PDB file of C-alpha atoms and ligand atoms in Angstrom:
ATOM      1  CA  MET A   1       0.000   0.000   0.000  1.00 42.00           C
ATOM      2  CA  HIS A   2       1.303   3.449  -0.829  1.00 50.00           C
ATOM      3  CA  SER A   3       0.645   6.375   1.457  1.00 51.00           C
ATOM      4  CA  THR A   4      -0.817   9.390  -0.307  1.00 55.00           C
ATOM      5  CA  PRO A   5       1.544  12.370  -0.054  1.00 56.00           C
ATOM      6  CA  ALA A   6       0.067  15.729   0.842  1.00 70.00           C
ATOM      7  CA  LEU A   7       1.323  18.198  -1.750  1.00 85.00           C
ATOM      8  CA  THR A   8       3.873  20.661  -0.395  1.00 83.00           C
ATOM      9  CA  PRO A   9       6.612  22.705  -2.074  1.00 80.00           C
ATOM     10  CA  ASP A  10       8.937  19.829  -1.091  1.00 87.00           C
ATOM     11  CA  THR A  11       6.903  17.324  -3.107  1.00 92.00           C
ATOM     12  CA  THR A  12       9.100  15.883  -5.832  1.00 96.00           C
ATOM     13  CA  ILE A  13       7.414  15.244  -9.167  1.00 98.00           C
ATOM     14  CA  ALA A  14       9.078  13.308 -11.978  1.00 98.00           C
ATOM     15  CA  VAL A  15       7.525  14.298 -15.316  1.00 98.00           C
ATOM     16  CA  ILE A  16       8.105  11.348 -17.646  1.00 98.00           C
ATOM     17  CA  GLY A  17       7.797  12.110 -21.354  1.00 98.00           C
ATOM     18  CA  ALA A  18       9.264  15.222 -22.991  1.00 97.00           C
ATOM     19  CA  GLY A  19       6.693  15.684 -25.736  1.00 97.00           C
ATOM     20  CA  ARG A  20       4.054  18.365 -26.349  1.00 97.00           C
ATOM     21  CA  LEU A  21       2.422  18.225 -22.897  1.00 98.00           C
ATOM     22  CA  GLY A  22       5.366  16.951 -20.783  1.00 98.00           C
ATOM     23  CA  GLY A  23       7.566  20.000 -21.355  1.00 97.00           C
ATOM     24  CA  VAL A  24       4.790  22.520 -20.670  1.00 97.00           C
ATOM     25  CA  LEU A  25       3.614  20.646 -17.580  1.00 97.00           C
ATOM     26  CA  ALA A  26       7.147  20.424 -16.136  1.00 97.00           C
ATOM     27  CA  ARG A  27       7.581  24.201 -16.597  1.00 97.00           C
ATOM     28  CA  ALA A  28       4.210  24.949 -15.007  1.00 97.00           C
ATOM     29  CA  LEU A  29       4.688  22.612 -12.023  1.00 97.00           C
ATOM     30  CA  ARG A  30       8.115  24.153 -11.427  1.00 96.00           C
ATOM     31  CA  ALA A  31       6.608  27.647 -11.619  1.00 95.00           C
ATOM     32  CA  ALA A  32       3.965  26.494  -9.105  1.00 94.00           C
ATOM     33  CA  GLY A  33       6.796  25.767  -6.676  1.00 93.00           C
ATOM     34  CA  PHE A  34       7.215  21.988  -6.874  1.00 94.00           C
ATOM     35  CA  ASP A  35      10.545  20.185  -7.008  1.00 95.00           C
ATOM     36  CA  VAL A  36      10.313  18.862 -10.584  1.00 96.00           C
ATOM     37  CA  ARG A  37      12.551  16.269 -12.244  1.00 96.00           C
ATOM     38  CA  GLY A  38      12.329  16.312 -16.001  1.00 89.00           C
ATOM     39  CA  PRO A  39      10.698  16.287 -18.421  1.00 97.00           C
ATOM     40  CA  LEU A  40      12.440  12.940 -18.809  1.00 97.00           C
ATOM     41  CA  ARG A  41      13.161  11.296 -22.147  1.00 97.00           C
ATOM     42  CA  ARG A  42      12.943   7.583 -22.756  1.00 93.00           C
ATOM     43  CA  GLU A  43      16.723   7.203 -22.412  1.00 93.00           C
ATOM     44  CA  ASP A  44      16.745   8.916 -18.951  1.00 94.00           C
ATOM     45  CA  ARG A  45      16.936   6.814 -15.790  1.00 89.00           C
ATOM     46  CA  ALA A  46      13.779   7.134 -13.669  1.00 86.00           C
ATOM     47  CA  PRO A  47      14.624   9.299 -10.618  1.00 92.00           C
ATOM     48  CA  ASP A  48      13.108   8.660  -7.188  1.00 95.00           C
ATOM     49  CA  ALA A  49      10.211  11.056  -6.598  1.00 97.00           C
ATOM     50  CA  ASP A  50       7.000  11.334  -4.577  1.00 97.00           C
ATOM     51  CA  ILE A  51       4.963  11.402  -7.774  1.00 98.00           C
ATOM     52  CA  ALA A  52       5.672  10.099 -11.270  1.00 98.00           C
ATOM     53  CA  LEU A  53       3.487  11.884 -13.804  1.00 98.00           C
ATOM     54  CA  LEU A  54       3.365  10.059 -17.138  1.00 98.00           C
ATOM     55  CA  CYS A  55       3.135  12.319 -20.198  1.00 98.00           C
ATOM     56  CA  VAL A  56       3.659   9.557 -22.751  1.00 98.00           C
ATOM     57  CA  PRO A  57       1.431   8.263 -25.556  1.00 97.00           C
ATOM     58  CA  ASP A  58      -1.523   6.286 -24.212  1.00 96.00           C
ATOM     59  CA  SER A  59      -0.179   3.004 -25.605  1.00 97.00           C
ATOM     60  CA  ALA A  60       3.070   3.424 -23.601  1.00 98.00           C
ATOM     61  CA  ILE A  61       1.335   4.017 -20.241  1.00 98.00           C
ATOM     62  CA  PRO A  62       1.293   0.367 -18.978  1.00 98.00           C
ATOM     63  CA  ALA A  63       5.034  -0.211 -19.558  1.00 97.00           C
ATOM     64  CA  VAL A  64       6.137   3.237 -18.353  1.00 97.00           C
ATOM     65  CA  ALA A  65       3.923   2.977 -15.240  1.00 97.00           C
ATOM     66  CA  PHE A  66       5.430  -0.433 -14.454  1.00 97.00           C
ATOM     67  CA  ALA A  67       8.962   0.981 -14.779  1.00 96.00           C
ATOM     68  CA  ALA A  68       8.152   4.071 -12.693  1.00 97.00           C
ATOM     69  CA  ARG A  69       6.362   2.251  -9.866  1.00 97.00           C
ATOM     70  CA  PRO A  70       9.478   1.261  -7.804  1.00 97.00           C
ATOM     71  CA  HIS A  71      10.696   4.888  -7.882  1.00 96.00           C
ATOM     72  CA  ALA A  72       7.526   6.753  -6.863  1.00 97.00           C
ATOM     73  CA  ARG A  73       4.934   6.653  -4.102  1.00 95.00           C
ATOM     74  CA  LEU A  74       2.206   7.636  -6.556  1.00 97.00           C
ATOM     75  CA  VAL A  75       1.955   7.198 -10.322  1.00 98.00           C
ATOM     76  CA  GLY A  76      -0.423   9.285 -12.410  1.00 98.00           C
ATOM     77  CA  HIS A  77      -1.144   9.916 -16.071  1.00 98.00           C
ATOM     78  CA  VAL A  78      -2.435  12.879 -18.061  1.00 98.00           C
ATOM     79  CA  SER A  79      -4.502  10.937 -20.575  1.00 97.00           C
ATOM     80  CA  GLY A  80      -8.174  11.699 -21.133  1.00 96.00           C
ATOM     81  CA  ALA A  81      -8.996   8.336 -22.665  1.00 94.00           C
ATOM     82  CA  THR A  82      -6.979   5.828 -20.595  1.00 97.00           C
ATOM     83  CA  PRO A  83      -8.517   4.222 -17.486  1.00 97.00           C
ATOM     84  CA  LEU A  84      -6.760   4.010 -14.115  1.00 98.00           C
ATOM     85  CA  THR A  85      -5.749   0.365 -14.651  1.00 97.00           C
ATOM     86  CA  ASP A  86      -1.992   1.046 -14.387  1.00 98.00           C
ATOM     87  CA  VAL A  87      -1.916   4.253 -12.315  1.00 98.00           C
ATOM     88  CA  ASP A  88      -3.157   5.715  -9.013  1.00 98.00           C
ATOM     89  CA  PHE A  89      -4.623   8.935 -10.392  1.00 98.00           C
ATOM     90  CA  SER A  90      -5.126  10.916 -13.560  1.00 98.00           C
ATOM     91  CA  ILE A  91      -5.252  14.601 -14.397  1.00 98.00           C
ATOM     92  CA  HIS A  92      -6.275  15.505 -17.932  1.00 98.00           C
ATOM     93  CA  PRO A  93      -5.965  19.209 -18.776  1.00 98.00           C
ATOM     94  CA  LEU A  94      -8.823  19.988 -21.150  1.00 98.00           C
ATOM     95  CA  GLN A  95      -6.781  22.041 -23.592  1.00 97.00           C
ATOM     96  CA  THR A  96      -4.724  21.521 -26.737  1.00 93.00           C
ATOM     97  CA  PHE A  97      -0.926  21.873 -26.316  1.00 95.00           C
ATOM     98  CA  THR A  98       1.688  22.181 -29.044  1.00 93.00           C
ATOM     99  CA  GLY A  99       4.643  22.339 -26.626  1.00 94.00           C
ATOM    100  CA  SER A 100       5.601  26.015 -26.911  1.00 94.00           C
ATOM    101  CA  GLU A 101       3.130  27.334 -24.306  1.00 95.00           C
ATOM    102  CA  GLY A 102       4.215  29.136 -21.128  1.00 92.00           C
ATOM    103  CA  PRO A 103       3.439  27.980 -17.573  1.00 92.00           C
ATOM    104  CA  ASP A 104       0.293  30.167 -17.399  1.00 95.00           C
ATOM    105  CA  VAL A 105      -1.465  28.074 -20.043  1.00 97.00           C
ATOM    106  CA  PHE A 106      -3.269  26.015 -17.380  1.00 98.00           C
ATOM    107  CA  ARG A 107      -4.838  29.062 -15.705  1.00 97.00           C
ATOM    108  CA  GLY A 108      -8.600  29.068 -16.035  1.00 96.00           C
ATOM    109  CA  ILE A 109      -8.916  25.808 -17.981  1.00 98.00           C
ATOM    110  CA  GLY A 110     -10.731  22.684 -16.790  1.00 98.00           C
ATOM    111  CA  ALA A 111      -8.936  19.477 -15.809  1.00 98.00           C
ATOM    112  CA  ALA A 112     -10.606  16.067 -15.557  1.00 98.00           C
ATOM    113  CA  ILE A 113      -9.393  14.216 -12.466  1.00 98.00           C
ATOM    114  CA  ASP A 114      -9.838  10.770 -10.972  1.00 98.00           C
ATOM    115  CA  GLY A 115      -8.081   8.548  -8.438  1.00 98.00           C
ATOM    116  CA  ARG A 116      -8.203   4.996  -7.135  1.00 97.00           C
ATOM    117  CA  SER A 117      -8.886   6.277  -3.613  1.00 96.00           C
ATOM    118  CA  ASP A 118     -10.216   9.515  -2.163  1.00 95.00           C
ATOM    119  CA  GLY A 119      -6.620  10.412  -1.217  1.00 95.00           C
ATOM    120  CA  ASP A 120      -5.323   9.783  -4.726  1.00 96.00           C
ATOM    121  CA  ARG A 121      -8.138  11.872  -6.214  1.00 97.00           C
ATOM    122  CA  GLU A 122      -7.266  14.623  -3.732  1.00 96.00           C
ATOM    123  CA  VAL A 123      -3.687  14.675  -5.068  1.00 97.00           C
ATOM    124  CA  ALA A 124      -5.003  15.112  -8.632  1.00 97.00           C
ATOM    125  CA  ASP A 125      -7.327  17.857  -7.372  1.00 97.00           C
ATOM    126  CA  GLN A 126      -4.460  19.689  -5.638  1.00 97.00           C
ATOM    127  CA  LEU A 127      -2.198  19.392  -8.697  1.00 97.00           C
ATOM    128  CA  ALA A 128      -4.911  20.866 -10.917  1.00 98.00           C
ATOM    129  CA  ARG A 129      -5.507  23.760  -8.524  1.00 97.00           C
ATOM    130  CA  ALA A 130      -1.755  24.402  -8.145  1.00 96.00           C
ATOM    131  CA  LEU A 131      -1.590  24.818 -11.920  1.00 97.00           C
ATOM    132  CA  GLY A 132      -4.471  27.306 -11.810  1.00 97.00           C
ATOM    133  CA  ALA A 133      -6.918  24.893 -13.459  1.00 98.00           C
ATOM    134  CA  THR A 134     -10.408  23.991 -12.266  1.00 98.00           C
ATOM    135  CA  PRO A 135     -10.700  20.249 -11.508  1.00 98.00           C
ATOM    136  CA  PHE A 136     -13.837  18.266 -12.314  1.00 98.00           C
ATOM    137  CA  PRO A 137     -14.384  14.511 -11.829  1.00 98.00           C
ATOM    138  CA  VAL A 138     -14.566  12.033 -14.739  1.00 97.00           C
ATOM    139  CA  ASP A 139     -14.530   8.337 -13.799  1.00 96.00           C
ATOM    140  CA  ASP A 140     -13.463   5.358 -15.917  1.00 95.00           C
ATOM    141  CA  ALA A 141     -17.062   4.618 -16.946  1.00 96.00           C
ATOM    142  CA  HIS A 142     -17.347   8.041 -18.608  1.00 97.00           C
ATOM    143  CA  ARG A 143     -13.822   8.436 -20.026  1.00 96.00           C
ATOM    144  CA  ALA A 144     -14.532   7.424 -23.616  1.00 96.00           C
ATOM    145  CA  GLU A 145     -17.571   9.714 -23.763  1.00 97.00           C
ATOM    146  CA  TYR A 146     -15.578  12.559 -22.192  1.00 98.00           C
ATOM    147  CA  HIS A 147     -12.665  12.134 -24.586  1.00 96.00           C
ATOM    148  CA  ALA A 148     -15.000  11.951 -27.590  1.00 97.00           C
ATOM    149  CA  ALA A 149     -16.494  15.272 -26.436  1.00 98.00           C
ATOM    150  CA  ALA A 150     -12.977  16.742 -26.325  1.00 97.00           C
ATOM    151  CA  SER A 151     -12.277  15.486 -29.851  1.00 97.00           C
ATOM    152  CA  PHE A 152     -15.481  17.073 -31.147  1.00 98.00           C
ATOM    153  CA  ALA A 153     -14.553  20.332 -29.389  1.00 97.00           C
ATOM    154  CA  SER A 154     -11.027  20.500 -30.787  1.00 96.00           C
ATOM    155  CA  ASN A 155      -9.956  17.931 -33.412  1.00 96.00           C
ATOM    156  CA  PHE A 156     -13.203  17.869 -35.390  1.00 98.00           C
ATOM    157  CA  VAL A 157     -13.518  21.638 -35.264  1.00 98.00           C
ATOM    158  CA  LEU A 158     -10.213  21.689 -37.144  1.00 97.00           C
ATOM    159  CA  THR A 159     -11.545  19.107 -39.615  1.00 98.00           C
ATOM    160  CA  VAL A 160     -14.477  21.411 -40.361  1.00 98.00           C
ATOM    161  CA  LEU A 161     -12.245  24.496 -40.521  1.00 98.00           C
ATOM    162  CA  ASP A 162      -9.961  22.729 -42.968  1.00 98.00           C
ATOM    163  CA  ALA A 163     -12.986  22.175 -45.229  1.00 97.00           C
ATOM    164  CA  ALA A 164     -13.908  25.861 -44.881  1.00 98.00           C
ATOM    165  CA  GLU A 165     -10.364  26.888 -45.720  1.00 97.00           C
ATOM    166  CA  ARG A 166     -10.234  24.693 -48.827  1.00 96.00           C
ATOM    167  CA  LEU A 167     -13.547  25.961 -50.205  1.00 96.00           C
ATOM    168  CA  GLY A 168     -12.648  29.524 -49.245  1.00 95.00           C
ATOM    169  CA  ARG A 169      -9.316  29.276 -51.056  1.00 93.00           C
ATOM    170  CA  ASP A 170     -11.137  28.276 -54.236  1.00 87.00           C
ATOM    171  CA  ALA A 171     -13.218  31.461 -53.853  1.00 91.00           C
ATOM    172  CA  GLY A 172     -10.156  33.621 -53.159  1.00 95.00           C
ATOM    173  CA  VAL A 173     -10.887  33.953 -49.419  1.00 96.00           C
ATOM    174  CA  GLU A 174      -7.984  33.700 -46.984  1.00 94.00           C
ATOM    175  CA  ARG A 175      -7.875  31.944 -43.598  1.00 96.00           C
ATOM    176  CA  ALA A 176      -7.440  35.344 -41.897  1.00 96.00           C
ATOM    177  CA  HIS A 177     -10.826  36.426 -43.339  1.00 96.00           C
ATOM    178  CA  LEU A 178     -12.564  33.336 -41.973  1.00 97.00           C
ATOM    179  CA  ALA A 179     -10.943  33.558 -38.509  1.00 98.00           C
ATOM    180  CA  PRO A 180     -13.119  36.405 -37.071  1.00 98.00           C
ATOM    181  CA  LEU A 181     -16.245  34.474 -38.132  1.00 98.00           C
ATOM    182  CA  VAL A 182     -14.956  31.373 -36.342  1.00 98.00           C
ATOM    183  CA  ARG A 183     -14.053  33.313 -33.179  1.00 98.00           C
ATOM    184  CA  GLN A 184     -17.440  35.068 -32.999  1.00 98.00           C
ATOM    185  CA  THR A 185     -19.251  31.769 -33.576  1.00 98.00           C
ATOM    186  CA  VAL A 186     -17.329  30.092 -30.734  1.00 98.00           C
ATOM    187  CA  ASP A 187     -17.991  33.078 -28.432  1.00 98.00           C
ATOM    188  CA  ASN A 188     -21.723  32.899 -29.223  1.00 98.00           C
ATOM    189  CA  TRP A 189     -21.776  29.140 -28.599  1.00 97.00           C
ATOM    190  CA  ALA A 190     -19.894  29.551 -25.284  1.00 97.00           C
ATOM    191  CA  ALA A 191     -22.381  32.200 -24.173  1.00 97.00           C
ATOM    192  CA  SER A 192     -25.636  30.473 -25.113  1.00 96.00           C
ATOM    193  CA  GLY A 193     -25.159  27.054 -26.769  1.00 95.00           C
ATOM    194  CA  ALA A 194     -25.331  25.850 -30.369  1.00 95.00           C
ATOM    195  CA  ALA A 195     -29.078  26.113 -30.977  1.00 94.00           C
ATOM    196  CA  SER A 196     -29.400  29.802 -30.197  1.00 94.00           C
ATOM    197  CA  ALA A 197     -26.043  30.676 -31.810  1.00 96.00           C
ATOM    198  CA  LEU A 198     -27.055  29.047 -35.111  1.00 96.00           C
ATOM    199  CA  THR A 199     -27.577  31.357 -38.104  1.00 96.00           C
ATOM    200  CA  GLY A 200     -27.472  30.692 -41.864  1.00 97.00           C
ATOM    201  CA  PRO A 201     -29.600  29.048 -44.547  1.00 97.00           C
ATOM    202  CA  ILE A 202     -30.437  25.799 -42.715  1.00 97.00           C
ATOM    203  CA  VAL A 203     -31.987  27.523 -39.692  1.00 95.00           C
ATOM    204  CA  ARG A 204     -33.731  29.973 -42.088  1.00 95.00           C
ATOM    205  CA  GLY A 205     -35.192  27.035 -44.031  1.00 94.00           C
ATOM    206  CA  ASP A 206     -33.617  28.357 -47.243  1.00 96.00           C
ATOM    207  CA  ASP A 207     -33.338  25.021 -49.068  1.00 96.00           C
ATOM    208  CA  ASP A 208     -32.376  26.545 -52.463  1.00 97.00           C
ATOM    209  CA  THR A 209     -29.276  28.167 -50.970  1.00 98.00           C
ATOM    210  CA  VAL A 210     -28.336  24.957 -49.134  1.00 98.00           C
ATOM    211  CA  ALA A 211     -28.630  23.031 -52.434  1.00 98.00           C
ATOM    212  CA  ARG A 212     -26.365  25.558 -54.214  1.00 98.00           C
ATOM    213  CA  GLN A 213     -23.781  25.316 -51.409  1.00 98.00           C
ATOM    214  CA  ARG A 214     -23.909  21.510 -51.597  1.00 98.00           C
ATOM    215  CA  ALA A 215     -23.386  21.498 -55.356  1.00 97.00           C
ATOM    216  CA  ALA A 216     -20.330  23.745 -54.932  1.00 96.00           C
ATOM    217  CA  SER A 217     -18.748  21.504 -52.287  1.00 97.00           C
ATOM    218  CA  GLY A 218     -16.977  19.133 -54.705  1.00 96.00           C
ATOM    219  CA  ASP A 219     -15.259  16.273 -52.906  1.00 97.00           C
ATOM    220  CA  LEU A 220     -16.458  17.737 -49.598  1.00 97.00           C
ATOM    221  CA  GLN A 221     -20.076  16.792 -50.408  1.00 98.00           C
ATOM    222  CA  PRO A 222     -20.192  13.750 -48.057  1.00 98.00           C
ATOM    223  CA  LEU A 223     -18.935  15.944 -45.198  1.00 98.00           C
ATOM    224  CA  PHE A 224     -21.415  18.673 -46.192  1.00 98.00           C
ATOM    225  CA  ASP A 225     -24.292  16.150 -46.132  1.00 98.00           C
ATOM    226  CA  ALA A 226     -23.322  14.732 -42.732  1.00 98.00           C
ATOM    227  CA  LEU A 227     -22.998  18.202 -41.211  1.00 98.00           C
ATOM    228  CA  ALA A 228     -26.202  19.492 -42.836  1.00 98.00           C
ATOM    229  CA  THR A 229     -28.110  16.522 -41.395  1.00 98.00           C
ATOM    230  CA  ALA A 230     -26.616  17.103 -37.938  1.00 97.00           C
ATOM    231  CA  THR A 231     -27.425  20.831 -38.187  1.00 97.00           C
ATOM    232  CA  ARG A 232     -31.067  20.096 -39.141  1.00 96.00           C
ATOM    233  CA  ASP A 233     -31.218  17.810 -36.070  1.00 95.00           C
ATOM    234  CA  ILE A 234     -30.185  20.725 -33.842  1.00 95.00           C
ATOM    235  CA  VAL A 235     -32.847  22.927 -35.447  1.00 94.00           C
ATOM    236  CA  SER A 236     -35.652  20.365 -34.970  1.00 91.00           C
ATOM    237  CA  ARG A 237     -34.458  19.246 -31.514  1.00 88.00           C
ATOM    238  CA  GLU A 238     -34.429  22.805 -30.240  1.00 74.00           C
ATOM    239  CA  GLY A 239     -37.554  23.898 -32.088  1.00 75.00           C
ATOM    240  CA  ARG A 240     -35.789  26.579 -34.124  1.00 63.00           C
ATOM    241  CA  GLY A 241     -36.374  27.456 -37.745  1.00 57.00           C
TER     242      GLY A 241
HETATM  243  N1  NAP B   1      -0.879  17.463 -26.555  1.00 89.54           N
HETATM  244  C1  NAP B   1      -2.062  17.705 -26.049  1.00 89.54           C
HETATM  245  O1  NAP B   1      -2.784  18.620 -26.509  1.00 89.54           O
HETATM  246  C2  NAP B   1      -2.581  16.901 -24.872  1.00 89.54           C
HETATM  247  C3  NAP B   1      -3.673  17.443 -24.143  1.00 89.54           C
HETATM  248  C4  NAP B   1      -4.130  16.743 -23.033  1.00 89.54           C
HETATM  249  C5  NAP B   1      -3.542  15.529 -22.675  1.00 89.54           C
HETATM  250  N2  NAP B   1      -2.525  15.026 -23.441  1.00 89.54           N
HETATM  251  C6  NAP B   1      -1.972  13.711 -23.038  1.00 89.54           C
HETATM  252  O2  NAP B   1      -0.568  13.826 -22.842  1.00 89.54           O
HETATM  253  C7  NAP B   1       0.034  12.557 -23.122  1.00 89.54           C
HETATM  254  C8  NAP B   1       1.187  12.793 -24.084  1.00 89.54           C
HETATM  255  O3  NAP B   1       0.668  13.431 -25.231  1.00 89.54           O
HETATM  256  P1  NAP B   1       1.592  14.431 -26.102  1.00 89.54           P
HETATM  257  O4  NAP B   1       0.638  15.150 -27.012  1.00 89.54           O
HETATM  258  O5  NAP B   1       2.490  15.198 -25.207  1.00 89.54           O
HETATM  259  O6  NAP B   1       2.393  13.354 -26.940  1.00 89.54           O
HETATM  260  P2  NAP B   1       3.817  13.529 -27.670  1.00 89.54           P
HETATM  261  O7  NAP B   1       4.054  14.956 -28.053  1.00 89.54           O
HETATM  262  O8  NAP B   1       3.850  12.472 -28.713  1.00 89.54           O
HETATM  263  O9  NAP B   1       4.853  13.183 -26.538  1.00 89.54           O
HETATM  264  C9  NAP B   1       4.980  11.912 -25.996  1.00 89.54           C
HETATM  265  C10 NAP B   1       6.395  11.803 -25.461  1.00 89.54           C
HETATM  266  O10 NAP B   1       6.496  10.571 -24.759  1.00 89.54           O
HETATM  267  C11 NAP B   1       7.770  10.058 -25.063  1.00 89.54           C
HETATM  268  N3  NAP B   1       7.831   8.638 -24.761  1.00 89.54           N
HETATM  269  C12 NAP B   1       7.283   7.610 -25.450  1.00 89.54           C
HETATM  270  N4  NAP B   1       7.572   6.448 -24.815  1.00 89.54           N
HETATM  271  C13 NAP B   1       8.329   6.782 -23.740  1.00 89.54           C
HETATM  272  C14 NAP B   1       8.963   6.047 -22.719  1.00 89.54           C
HETATM  273  N5  NAP B   1       8.875   4.713 -22.700  1.00 89.54           N
HETATM  274  N6  NAP B   1       9.651   6.719 -21.753  1.00 89.54           N
HETATM  275  C15 NAP B   1       9.754   8.056 -21.767  1.00 89.54           C
HETATM  276  N7  NAP B   1       9.188   8.830 -22.735  1.00 89.54           N
HETATM  277  C16 NAP B   1       8.484   8.187 -23.703  1.00 89.54           C
HETATM  278  C17 NAP B   1       7.961  10.359 -26.524  1.00 89.54           C
HETATM  279  O11 NAP B   1       9.316  10.254 -26.857  1.00 89.54           O
HETATM  280  P3  NAP B   1       9.777   9.849 -28.340  1.00 89.54           P
HETATM  281  O12 NAP B   1       9.570  11.105 -29.145  1.00 89.54           O
HETATM  282  O13 NAP B   1      11.187   9.447 -28.152  1.00 89.54           O
HETATM  283  O14 NAP B   1       8.867   8.726 -28.789  1.00 89.54           O
HETATM  284  C18 NAP B   1       7.449  11.788 -26.582  1.00 89.54           C
HETATM  285  O15 NAP B   1       8.446  12.718 -26.234  1.00 89.54           O
HETATM  286  C19 NAP B   1      -1.056  11.643 -23.698  1.00 89.54           C
HETATM  287  O16 NAP B   1      -1.545  10.820 -22.659  1.00 89.54           O
HETATM  288  C20 NAP B   1      -2.136  12.634 -24.115  1.00 89.54           C
HETATM  289  O17 NAP B   1      -3.428  12.078 -24.044  1.00 89.54           O
HETATM  290  C21 NAP B   1      -2.021  15.680 -24.517  1.00 89.54           C
END
């Protein structure tokens, strides 16, 4: 049985994995006052620490957790999709990181946390708060759903924006011209949800315009059809239009 360490400035944290999130997280934990080892690369020897925080690809978590276990009192991961099978706790910052961000990047964001015991969950909670993030619980039963939501909110938004950029380019419109539209749309959604933020020909019931847009979509027609169907569902579900 491990004993759960209370987090203090003396708490040593080994950040294992020097990729996009590992580097940023090591900088931020150091700025928050912890004694941080790393970010450690695969060729580095695992140092002894109170906490080993795995910032490695999800598929590497079982092996890296096994290797870290003898050197740490607690092992955690930062994956949104991976259950707690191999670790004591998890903290998943709900943000997209490219690796160049400063330590303030965690301020004001949400972080999904879970732990095997109340004490382990408390450690994840304290880590999130030390970073300036707001912790919220997501258990193993809801992880896949939670991570799918995150993919819709970030990855698939980019998929849609890539389609917009390609069609726009054909019409001589640059990404910079589309960006203010995207930002305003996201602000409106954040303030009041998709149904009330929705404008455009589908919510207006302007089927002729929708048909002309569809015909102009070229190889993006299947994506257009899927999104138009999903948009009509929002309109009928929320009684708009
Ligand atoms: N990036 C994000 O936006 C984001 C957001 C939230 C959560 N996360 C989570 O953060 C974790 C890492 O994601 P990432 O985006 O940072 O991935 P990444 O940029 O691919 O970095 C993963 C790092 O892990 C290293 N690694 C692989 N196997 C290792 C081992 N056995 N020992 C030590 N290091 C090892 C890789 O080294 P090599 O290059 O040598 O393979 C690489 O530096 C994932 O669980 C992901 O779900 C990421």
